[in-house]
XYZ file of C-alpha atoms in Angstrom:
711
model
C -42.201 79.649 127.635
C -44.819 80.249 130.173
C -46.419 77.336 131.291
C -49.852 76.507 130.774
C -52.004 77.270 133.545
C -55.057 74.260 131.843
C -54.122 71.075 131.558
C -56.070 70.643 128.349
C -55.212 67.004 127.885
C -56.399 65.703 131.149
C -59.101 68.175 131.118
C -60.558 67.055 127.823
C -61.414 63.841 126.118
C -58.708 62.599 123.392
C -60.782 63.654 121.026
C -62.458 67.090 122.177
C -58.297 67.716 122.730
C -56.993 67.360 119.561
C -59.812 69.225 118.313
C -59.151 72.223 120.553
C -55.478 71.981 120.172
C -55.773 71.559 116.045
C -53.900 74.867 115.826
C -54.447 76.812 112.340
C -56.512 76.512 109.315
C -60.283 75.321 108.803
C -61.481 72.662 111.630
C -65.162 70.679 111.381
C -66.046 69.451 114.701
C -68.896 66.923 114.265
C -70.387 66.228 118.028
C -72.907 63.994 118.591
C -76.051 64.616 121.406
C -74.335 64.970 124.590
C -70.925 65.070 123.445
C -68.992 67.985 124.920
C -69.768 70.376 121.568
C -70.095 73.741 124.225
C -67.096 72.161 126.294
C -64.381 72.105 123.330
C -65.680 75.666 121.841
C -65.204 76.789 125.500
C -61.515 75.645 125.675
C -60.736 76.409 121.879
C -60.980 80.124 123.174
C -59.316 79.594 126.161
C -56.283 77.796 124.249
C -56.282 80.506 121.920
C -55.835 82.692 124.000
C -52.875 81.285 125.678
C -51.211 80.688 122.362
C -51.008 84.527 122.339
C -53.753 85.168 120.081
C -55.116 88.694 120.571
C -58.776 87.980 122.595
C -60.121 90.663 120.307
C -59.275 89.111 116.946
C -61.273 86.154 118.300
C -65.091 86.436 116.783
C -67.584 83.413 118.630
C -71.088 83.338 116.581
C -73.863 81.754 117.993
C -77.729 81.661 117.963
C -77.958 83.338 120.984
C -76.178 86.117 122.348
C -77.019 84.772 126.090
C -74.786 81.474 124.652
C -71.908 83.530 123.630
C -71.690 84.865 126.535
C -71.786 82.384 129.132
C -69.114 80.329 126.785
C -66.695 83.749 126.898
C -67.766 83.846 131.063
C -66.243 80.329 131.525
C -63.264 80.693 129.376
C -62.580 83.434 131.995
C -63.328 81.274 135.181
C -60.875 78.872 133.322
C -58.160 80.835 132.363
C -58.110 84.753 132.812
C -60.391 88.021 132.499
C -58.539 88.533 128.780
C -61.211 85.582 127.492
C -63.788 88.682 128.207
C -62.046 90.426 125.434
C -63.119 87.888 123.099
C -66.245 89.549 120.900
C -68.976 86.858 120.936
C -72.942 87.120 119.686
C -75.249 86.202 116.987
C -75.409 86.679 113.043
C -77.851 89.133 113.558
C -76.163 91.401 115.727
C -72.626 90.802 113.814
C -74.528 92.386 111.113
C -76.182 95.258 112.856
C -73.054 95.885 114.396
C -71.013 95.815 110.946
C -74.382 97.182 108.918
C -74.231 100.708 111.280
C -70.069 101.089 110.874
C -70.121 100.345 107.610
C -73.615 101.598 106.036
C -71.992 104.796 103.501
C -71.031 101.866 101.758
C -74.168 100.193 100.716
C -75.876 103.750 100.738
C -77.692 103.078 103.874
C -78.998 105.516 107.039
C -77.039 105.674 109.923
C -79.994 104.842 112.267
C -82.147 102.449 110.298
C -84.307 100.352 113.206
C -84.930 96.892 112.713
C -88.682 95.047 112.238
C -89.907 91.639 113.908
C -92.211 89.521 112.048
C -95.175 90.880 112.708
C -93.894 93.999 111.074
C -93.186 92.824 108.346
C -96.573 91.298 107.802
C -98.472 94.822 108.785
C -96.599 96.274 106.303
C -97.831 93.284 103.413
C -100.576 93.926 104.603
C -100.642 97.572 103.493
C -99.300 97.007 100.039
C -101.331 93.998 99.020
C -104.263 96.751 99.947
C -102.499 99.236 98.231
C -102.276 97.327 95.241
C -105.328 95.912 95.331
C -104.245 92.170 95.048
C -106.787 90.633 97.741
C -109.463 92.577 96.408
C -108.796 91.031 92.190
C -107.423 87.573 93.609
C -110.353 85.997 96.097
C -106.986 82.909 96.993
C -104.390 85.345 97.070
C -101.986 84.328 99.973
C -102.323 85.643 103.318
C -100.025 88.439 105.023
C -98.254 85.752 107.132
C -97.645 83.316 103.984
C -96.137 85.839 101.941
C -93.812 86.958 104.578
C -92.547 83.393 104.593
C -92.650 83.145 100.967
C -89.990 85.747 101.174
C -88.582 84.981 103.832
C -87.127 81.306 102.710
C -86.268 82.546 99.165
C -83.959 84.959 100.934
C -82.622 82.473 103.316
C -82.417 79.147 100.802
C -80.681 81.703 98.084
C -83.718 80.999 95.796
C -85.576 82.823 93.600
C -89.791 83.396 93.968
C -90.163 81.011 91.181
C -87.951 78.521 92.822
C -88.987 79.002 96.086
C -92.989 78.703 94.722
C -92.463 75.452 92.690
C -90.653 73.913 95.235
C -93.000 74.606 98.506
C -95.942 77.004 97.400
C -97.309 75.034 93.620
C -101.103 76.506 94.607
C -99.598 80.104 94.894
C -97.495 80.513 91.259
C -100.490 81.654 89.277
C -99.625 84.709 91.606
C -95.948 84.941 90.914
C -96.507 88.388 88.658
C -98.207 90.123 91.974
C -95.719 88.453 94.584
C -92.445 89.781 92.786
C -93.938 93.520 92.129
C -94.788 93.142 96.119
C -91.369 92.071 97.118
C -90.112 94.549 94.917
C -92.499 97.511 96.816
C -91.862 95.671 99.920
C -87.927 95.956 99.613
C -88.811 99.746 98.349
C -90.832 101.076 101.848
C -87.900 99.487 103.542
C -85.478 101.499 101.991
C -87.539 104.738 101.897
C -88.626 103.920 105.940
C -85.187 103.426 106.731
C -85.641 99.972 108.246
C -84.330 96.406 108.133
C -85.837 92.706 108.626
C -84.219 90.094 110.483
C -83.294 88.495 106.750
C -81.702 92.076 105.447
C -79.125 92.163 108.348
C -77.416 89.035 106.432
C -78.012 90.133 102.800
C -76.642 93.332 103.515
C -73.951 92.097 105.256
C -73.055 88.947 102.722
C -73.498 91.895 99.992
C -71.294 94.274 101.910
C -68.609 91.379 102.512
C -69.185 89.909 98.585
C -68.949 93.532 97.216
C -66.488 95.818 98.708
C -62.970 93.387 99.449
C -61.933 96.218 100.958
C -64.132 96.151 103.769
C -63.903 92.219 103.841
C -60.234 92.235 104.376
C -60.259 94.683 107.491
C -63.018 92.429 108.490
C -60.677 89.363 108.214
C -57.844 90.905 109.642
C -59.837 92.167 112.539
C -61.246 88.666 113.679
C -58.388 86.445 112.744
C -60.130 83.289 114.585
C -63.817 83.052 113.617
C -66.061 80.524 115.860
C -68.805 79.157 114.851
C -71.603 77.095 116.771
C -74.700 74.580 115.994
C -73.459 75.119 112.324
C -75.880 72.584 110.960
C -78.953 74.960 111.850
C -76.942 78.633 109.601
C -78.500 78.724 106.394
C -77.050 79.589 102.640
C -76.553 83.504 103.554
C -74.733 82.498 106.560
C -72.450 79.949 105.485
C -71.322 82.452 102.815
C -70.835 85.359 105.166
C -68.064 82.870 107.596
C -66.451 81.617 103.936
C -66.377 85.629 103.256
C -64.769 86.453 107.240
C -62.132 83.499 106.778
C -61.488 84.195 103.090
C -58.207 85.943 103.816
C -56.858 83.356 106.795
C -59.227 80.292 106.799
C -58.795 79.999 110.390
C -62.671 79.302 111.120
C -63.537 76.515 113.323
C -67.671 75.475 112.858
C -69.193 73.202 115.998
C -72.161 71.164 114.775
C -73.979 67.740 114.737
C -75.584 66.861 110.986
C -77.724 64.522 112.817
C -79.473 67.203 114.819
C -80.550 69.888 112.223
C -84.145 69.818 112.098
C -84.653 73.854 111.581
C -85.629 74.059 107.868
C -88.632 75.934 108.443
C -86.086 78.686 109.467
C -84.152 78.280 106.494
C -81.608 76.366 108.003
C -79.815 74.089 105.280
C -78.604 70.601 106.247
C -76.163 70.355 103.344
C -74.265 73.418 104.881
C -72.242 71.089 107.557
C -72.106 68.329 104.759
C -70.303 70.668 102.412
C -68.138 72.717 104.626
C -64.970 70.589 103.636
C -65.780 71.809 99.718
C -65.965 75.505 100.762
C -62.480 74.666 103.154
C -60.714 72.023 101.112
C -57.846 72.020 104.018
C -60.280 71.355 106.233
C -59.484 68.977 109.040
C -62.629 66.680 110.593
C -62.770 65.901 114.103
C -65.405 63.714 115.456
C -67.139 63.679 118.900
C -68.807 60.671 119.838
C -68.426 59.766 123.901
C -71.945 60.932 125.082
C -71.547 62.030 128.816
C -75.563 62.858 128.889
C -77.364 59.209 128.452
C -76.893 55.232 129.655
C -75.888 53.358 126.866
C -79.240 51.758 126.083
C -80.872 55.002 125.502
C -77.722 56.389 122.610
C -78.267 52.475 121.145
C -81.970 53.549 120.518
C -80.777 56.492 118.890
C -77.906 55.216 117.061
C -80.332 52.809 115.907
C -83.072 55.817 114.665
C -80.101 57.838 112.708
C -78.304 54.762 111.075
C -80.874 54.851 108.660
C -80.588 58.531 107.064
C -79.789 59.248 103.862
C -76.751 61.435 103.926
C -75.054 61.753 107.011
C -71.309 61.528 109.073
C -71.140 58.177 110.423
C -70.255 58.366 113.955
C -71.937 56.161 117.037
C -72.449 57.740 120.070
C -71.266 55.956 123.099
C -71.036 56.368 126.885
C -68.944 54.938 129.858
C -72.323 54.549 131.811
C -72.806 50.950 130.308
C -75.895 50.205 132.581
C -79.381 51.739 132.378
C -82.741 51.052 132.115
C -83.937 50.089 128.199
C -86.169 52.737 126.796
C -90.039 51.515 127.092
C -92.316 51.503 124.168
C -96.024 51.832 124.959
C -98.476 51.401 122.716
C -102.301 53.025 124.898
C -105.666 52.345 122.520
C -106.150 56.417 122.319
C -104.638 59.360 123.355
C -106.739 59.462 126.640
C -104.782 56.294 127.106
C -101.603 57.590 126.352
C -102.301 60.921 128.389
C -103.267 58.209 131.279
C -99.933 56.653 131.200
C -97.731 59.728 131.389
C -99.767 60.926 134.094
C -99.459 57.492 135.979
C -95.458 57.097 135.091
C -95.241 60.817 136.397
C -96.076 59.901 139.441
C -94.628 57.008 139.699
C -91.347 58.298 138.977
C -91.834 61.581 141.718
C -92.346 58.706 144.247
C -89.049 57.802 143.130
C -87.440 61.187 143.995
C -87.523 62.833 140.497
C -89.262 66.575 140.848
C -91.609 67.543 137.864
C -88.610 69.770 136.438
C -86.546 66.909 135.884
C -89.317 65.633 133.154
C -90.228 66.180 129.924
C -93.211 65.216 127.614
C -92.181 65.887 123.856
C -93.988 66.372 120.650
C -94.016 67.224 117.348
C -96.961 69.921 117.101
C -97.998 71.723 120.216
C -101.623 70.634 119.458
C -100.842 67.096 119.940
C -100.521 67.800 124.136
C -103.978 68.979 124.621
C -105.403 66.035 125.973
C -102.733 65.627 128.084
C -102.702 69.094 129.074
C -106.430 68.831 130.122
C -105.317 65.311 132.323
C -102.939 67.168 133.926
C -104.747 69.944 135.194
C -107.781 67.258 136.202
C -104.866 65.533 138.433
C -103.132 68.999 139.743
C -99.955 68.129 138.380
C -98.671 71.283 137.532
C -96.538 72.013 134.110
C -95.081 74.568 131.656
C -95.156 74.794 128.234
C -93.043 75.591 125.627
C -93.092 75.759 122.073
C -95.782 78.506 121.511
C -96.621 81.655 121.693
C -93.561 83.925 122.354
C -93.599 86.307 125.002
C -92.041 89.047 123.001
C -94.794 88.210 120.357
C -97.722 89.182 122.882
C -99.837 92.276 121.972
C -99.248 94.230 125.027
C -95.433 93.708 124.901
C -95.213 95.114 121.510
C -97.782 97.878 122.177
C -95.042 99.322 124.805
C -92.390 98.722 122.184
C -94.121 100.561 119.155
C -94.385 103.389 121.845
C -90.401 103.623 122.541
C -89.438 102.391 118.634
C -92.014 105.781 117.465
C -90.237 108.152 119.964
C -86.645 106.559 119.074
C -87.274 106.732 115.095
C -90.266 109.378 114.199
C -90.315 107.825 110.859
C -90.992 104.328 111.993
C -95.309 104.410 110.548
C -95.381 100.757 111.778
C -95.063 101.923 115.342
C -97.037 105.308 115.032
C -99.813 103.067 113.032
C -99.911 100.640 116.495
C -99.785 102.848 119.401
C -102.448 105.755 117.525
C -104.893 103.018 117.289
C -104.769 102.561 121.512
C -105.631 106.143 122.219
C -109.557 106.240 122.410
C -111.260 108.358 119.999
C -108.741 107.191 117.216
C -110.222 104.697 114.095
C -108.241 103.901 111.216
C -109.541 106.690 109.509
C -108.055 109.431 112.267
C -104.962 107.488 112.822
C -104.290 107.895 108.914
C -105.154 111.435 108.559
C -102.922 112.091 111.713
C -100.046 109.990 109.801
C -100.097 111.908 106.835
C -100.182 115.074 109.101
C -97.305 114.187 110.650
C -95.080 113.560 107.703
C -91.867 111.371 107.030
C -89.435 114.145 109.026
C -87.788 114.150 112.020
C -90.411 116.239 113.482
C -92.980 114.075 113.970
C -93.212 114.477 117.791
C -93.726 118.791 117.564
C -96.071 118.296 114.669
C -97.929 115.593 117.029
C -98.411 118.123 119.535
C -99.484 120.964 116.978
C -102.023 118.081 115.336
C -103.294 117.573 119.529
C -104.395 121.016 120.159
C -107.332 121.100 117.019
C -108.762 118.777 119.449
C -110.997 119.252 122.772
C -108.912 118.806 125.949
C -110.061 115.518 126.818
C -109.289 113.852 124.186
C -106.952 110.336 124.424
C -104.155 112.265 121.815
C -103.200 114.778 124.646
C -102.202 111.909 126.991
C -99.812 110.527 124.197
C -98.563 114.026 123.783
C -97.572 114.213 127.184
C -95.922 111.079 127.353
C -93.764 111.793 124.548
C -92.855 115.056 126.606
C -92.293 113.375 129.397
C -89.240 110.391 127.321
C -88.126 113.422 126.160
C -86.662 114.958 129.726
C -82.721 114.730 130.191
C -81.231 111.968 132.270
C -84.096 109.576 132.011
C -82.727 106.044 132.387
C -83.711 103.138 129.628
C -86.109 101.376 132.504
C -87.500 105.204 133.873
C -88.466 105.487 130.037
C -90.399 101.845 129.852
C -91.610 102.857 133.216
C -93.254 105.497 131.541
C -94.456 104.074 128.765
C -96.206 101.445 131.154
C -97.906 104.408 133.465
C -99.509 105.144 130.174
C -100.254 102.373 128.832
C -101.918 100.531 132.100
C -105.221 102.106 131.827
C -105.296 100.952 128.168
C -104.620 97.209 129.148
C -106.747 97.062 132.065
C -109.731 98.110 129.343
C -108.233 95.558 126.625
C -107.807 92.373 127.799
C -109.899 90.773 130.596
C -106.705 88.877 131.852
C -104.746 91.913 132.530
C -103.169 90.675 135.567
C -101.331 88.138 134.063
C -100.440 90.975 131.298
C -99.052 93.179 133.812
C -96.733 90.692 135.152
C -95.143 90.381 132.190
C -94.736 94.215 131.681
C -93.092 93.745 134.916
C -90.677 91.096 133.737
C -89.909 93.462 130.777
C -89.148 96.267 133.075
C -86.304 94.047 135.042
C -84.922 93.703 131.703
C -84.657 96.629 130.916
C -82.264 97.205 133.700
C -78.708 96.511 132.487
C -78.933 98.913 129.356
C -77.706 102.293 129.676
C -79.113 103.336 125.822
C -82.297 102.889 124.779
C -81.029 102.247 121.244
C -79.337 99.262 122.370
C -82.772 98.083 124.395
C -84.329 98.496 120.884
C -82.201 96.471 119.049
C -81.718 93.394 121.780
C -85.285 93.356 121.670
C -85.732 92.736 118.109
C -82.464 90.893 117.347
C -82.457 88.569 120.657
C -85.610 88.879 122.623
C -86.597 86.570 125.366
C -88.274 83.612 125.057
C -90.488 82.203 127.797
C -93.074 83.529 129.175
C -91.562 82.597 132.734
C -88.070 83.585 133.077
C -85.653 81.814 135.392
C -85.823 84.500 138.127
C -89.655 84.997 137.769
C -91.276 83.745 141.326
C -93.602 81.799 139.665
C -90.691 79.511 138.229
C -89.657 78.354 142.422
C -92.719 76.221 141.932
C -91.973 73.009 140.497
C -93.563 72.165 137.009
C -93.719 69.232 134.838
C -92.134 70.531 131.233
C -94.028 70.144 127.719
C -92.316 71.306 124.629
C -92.005 71.061 121.048
C -89.535 69.366 120.277
C -87.738 72.045 118.371
C -88.279 73.997 121.456
C -86.342 71.000 123.179
C -83.430 70.945 121.786
C -80.500 71.844 123.447
C -81.933 70.691 127.114
C -81.686 67.746 128.895
C -83.871 66.179 131.440
C -83.899 62.786 133.966
C -87.119 61.318 132.377
C -88.413 62.256 128.494
C -91.836 61.126 127.715
C -92.118 61.320 123.364
C -96.024 61.229 122.696
C -97.757 60.432 119.477
C -94.924 58.909 117.844
C -97.399 57.515 115.326
C -97.672 58.163 111.472
C -98.639 61.257 110.845
C -97.890 62.546 114.075
C -94.063 61.740 113.517
C -93.434 62.263 110.119
C -96.158 64.652 109.843
C -98.386 63.728 107.403
C -96.983 67.299 104.986
C -93.315 65.193 104.698
C -94.297 61.902 103.143
C -94.437 62.812 99.571
C -90.733 64.986 100.398
C -87.433 62.511 100.657
C -85.700 65.684 102.489
C -88.459 66.655 105.153
C -88.412 62.768 105.762
C -85.015 62.739 106.369
C -85.487 65.562 108.738
C -88.172 64.298 110.735
C -86.009 61.143 111.367
C -83.527 63.819 112.962
C -86.141 65.173 115.078
C -87.110 61.786 116.535
C -83.206 61.377 117.463
C -83.128 65.203 119.085
C -85.776 64.178 121.126
C -84.845 60.733 122.338
C -81.214 62.650 123.327
C -82.719 64.529 125.465
C -83.261 61.590 128.339
C -80.352 61.420 130.764
C -82.042 58.218 132.668
C -85.317 57.260 131.540
C -87.219 57.065 128.329
C -90.710 56.471 127.398
C -92.185 55.977 124.012
C -95.871 56.350 123.255
C -98.041 55.672 120.028
C -101.310 55.522 120.666
C -103.569 52.882 118.369
C -106.325 55.391 117.530
C -106.018 59.335 117.100
C -108.724 61.651 116.654
C -108.504 63.808 113.536
C -110.431 67.388 113.113
C -111.279 65.850 109.257
C -112.300 62.190 109.805
C -112.554 61.349 113.887
C -111.001 58.752 114.841
C -108.888 56.872 112.998
C -105.850 54.029 113.537
C -102.576 55.099 112.917
C -99.117 52.970 112.963
C -96.377 53.309 114.779
C -93.510 55.877 113.454
C -92.023 53.901 110.437
C -88.771 55.385 112.459
C -89.371 53.137 115.152
C -90.617 50.376 112.922
C -87.692 49.252 111.944
C -85.914 48.509 114.907
C -86.653 45.332 116.566
C -88.071 46.056 119.967
C -85.625 43.297 122.180
C -83.175 45.035 120.746
C -83.944 48.405 121.566
C -86.625 49.154 123.922
C -89.208 47.144 125.930
C -92.452 46.831 124.307
C -95.969 47.201 126.366
C -98.753 46.716 124.325
C -101.661 48.504 126.356
C -104.629 47.381 124.231
C -105.419 43.964 122.956
C -104.444 44.632 118.652
C -108.356 44.792 116.912
C -109.128 46.175 113.738
C -106.668 48.594 111.743
C -104.521 48.844 115.175
C -100.538 46.377 114.682
C -100.023 43.991 116.152
C -96.290 44.741 116.807
C -93.928 47.549 116.186
C -91.990 46.151 113.309
C -93.199 47.181 109.648
C -94.617 44.304 107.499
C -93.083 44.216 104.100
C -95.765 45.059 101.357
C -95.030 42.873 97.718
C -94.122 45.143 95.190
C -96.677 48.122 93.355
C -97.387 48.179 89.582
C -99.018 50.502 87.584
C -102.769 50.307 87.947
C -102.847 48.608 91.575
C -105.060 50.392 94.011
C -104.087 51.422 96.959
C -104.817 52.922 100.473
C -102.832 56.014 102.465
C -103.810 56.857 105.790
C -104.085 60.271 104.624
C -104.244 60.908 101.407
C -106.751 58.472 100.954
C -107.585 55.820 98.022
C -105.881 56.041 94.620
C -103.732 54.105 91.608
C -99.914 53.158 91.185
C -99.517 55.437 87.592
C -96.098 55.027 87.156
C -93.107 52.834 89.550
C -89.820 54.518 88.693
C -87.542 52.338 90.972
C -87.710 50.123 93.091
C -88.536 52.634 96.077
C -90.592 54.779 94.823
C -93.974 54.785 93.554
C -95.689 57.575 91.650
C -100.013 57.541 92.590
C -102.890 59.393 91.478
C -105.381 60.285 94.228
C -109.064 60.574 94.354
C -108.412 64.160 95.227
C -107.543 64.563 91.460
C -103.257 65.337 93.271
C -100.382 62.947 91.760
C -97.953 62.283 94.292
C -94.370 60.415 94.214
C -94.556 58.251 97.262
C -90.986 56.326 98.913
C -91.938 53.278 99.376
C -89.421 53.346 102.917
C -91.625 55.583 104.131
C -95.112 55.690 102.889
C -97.239 53.212 104.830
C -99.748 52.105 101.635
C -101.905 49.294 101.741
C -103.233 47.456 98.407
C -107.471 47.561 98.134
C -109.260 45.729 95.924
C -110.648 48.982 93.977
C -109.474 52.444 93.861
C -114.076 53.279 94.398
């Protein structure tokens, strides 16, 4: 027997080693924050290859193709080139690949296109107009909300009625219309050979469930399935994993239930908890040794997650036992919060910590606006993540629309978008042209025929010239994008005042195409795995040292030497919408856990006494309930930046309320005054508020104040 090239036992800690060398069968690795999750997956890949497993029979599923590529590259650098043959990608990438291969089984066209969220919204908008629903019903949901409802129902494997009842009760009256709209939306996509992201997963799952021969073939092809970030999978993805492993049970999933924070994308918290039910022979391993943060920060993280209702019990620890204790500060208001952050940032800079090693995290993007003004005033450069995506920018979508229409002449969404950019073409003329082009693959020839009827200076002639240029033999993907960019540049300079910035971003898009040999691959990747930031790592602007501002959701998986968590107060952390839903509150708890575990050295928690609300103006707010339960002497230093007055807290600990009874008058900081109408048990109370709505609140979470009268 050939000696192993890697000494796994010395390279890994005990828990990692046991997981990596666990052998066949279902394996669940619960990996705490900073515990070497990626390292474990990389070594698992190498270990399987060393055992003689054919690399091409190993499937690594991650949430970005880049992550899969990096893991495979790391395994190859540790072992040898065989690891490069391991198959890696996202669920959507796999679905796209499999559906093109087995399209006949589901009566799909082989050249189907993929549409993104905004394209879906555009289709929905057209269908709503055709059906006249918005004319008949003033309060009919907007296109973005409709797409969101449909997507959530699909990802959570719920009926439309279930989704409306659970999250969109205000639209239950339109269930019939929405059901008809969903049917027409599905038909439209079929007729135009399109799929949205949800369709990719649904059709793959359908293929695996309804065609056992295909399931057997794929399961035989991929004898070992590895899944990263399993806590972020939705119900459809969990079923796909189960089907892929149905014939061999060789599946390892890695994740952390305490970092499940993407339910708004359809992620299902119970997937990781229920994995042993899907695979009864599951071997469970816990990774609890943290390599990122000192113990004082981990103590706070453990304290926050300890009160979670459902979890795999684990306790993060580290060999870095010494380190500064987290600091909780309570400034007077958001201005004071911004002043504290700016001052502390400058102090850390003097200690030799670069700005890029510091991050300010927040629950929602607009919570950082006051800080952004302060940073700009003081000349502290920053970059913000969690806002508008690069690929969703209008100018990028404009360029892509030309390429998509040329590649798939039946893509009426892209045709309509690019036609409306042509001078002297409005909505009416665009529809006329679309009708003239028809549904066949001769659309490009018919466009030239239509243009011949127009004056020579009409803008449509330039578009015809562009498509003729794109059709020239031998053009690379980069050359095709350059041709579209040359055509589009004068349009962009007329359409946008900030065209220099947008031109630089098109430069980035141009550079991104250099690695592609076929336009089909580029268009599929740009839909399935778009670049997420406006300033890529190799962009000239990235050389500057920037402070990072980020939503917590966008910060997951990242780390910094110093982290500031701002607006850690009731209504913002947790958000005010979460109070009436136990599951939503538990996810908010996990969000705070994710935030504090990003810090490698310093952690600062900021909870201003007053915040500004658009509806009510300035108002006093209690400290976040996730922090109030924690005694400051044990978990953090506490620093009061203003003397407690009026409704301000006197300290971080929660004040216990006497029990409530039906008829008691209470006040909630966001829902206002109300009357207790029922007390189902010792932990819950049902209250009818002045707005007429009755809400069931949990007493552990609801910041209620008893008042003399509801009037």
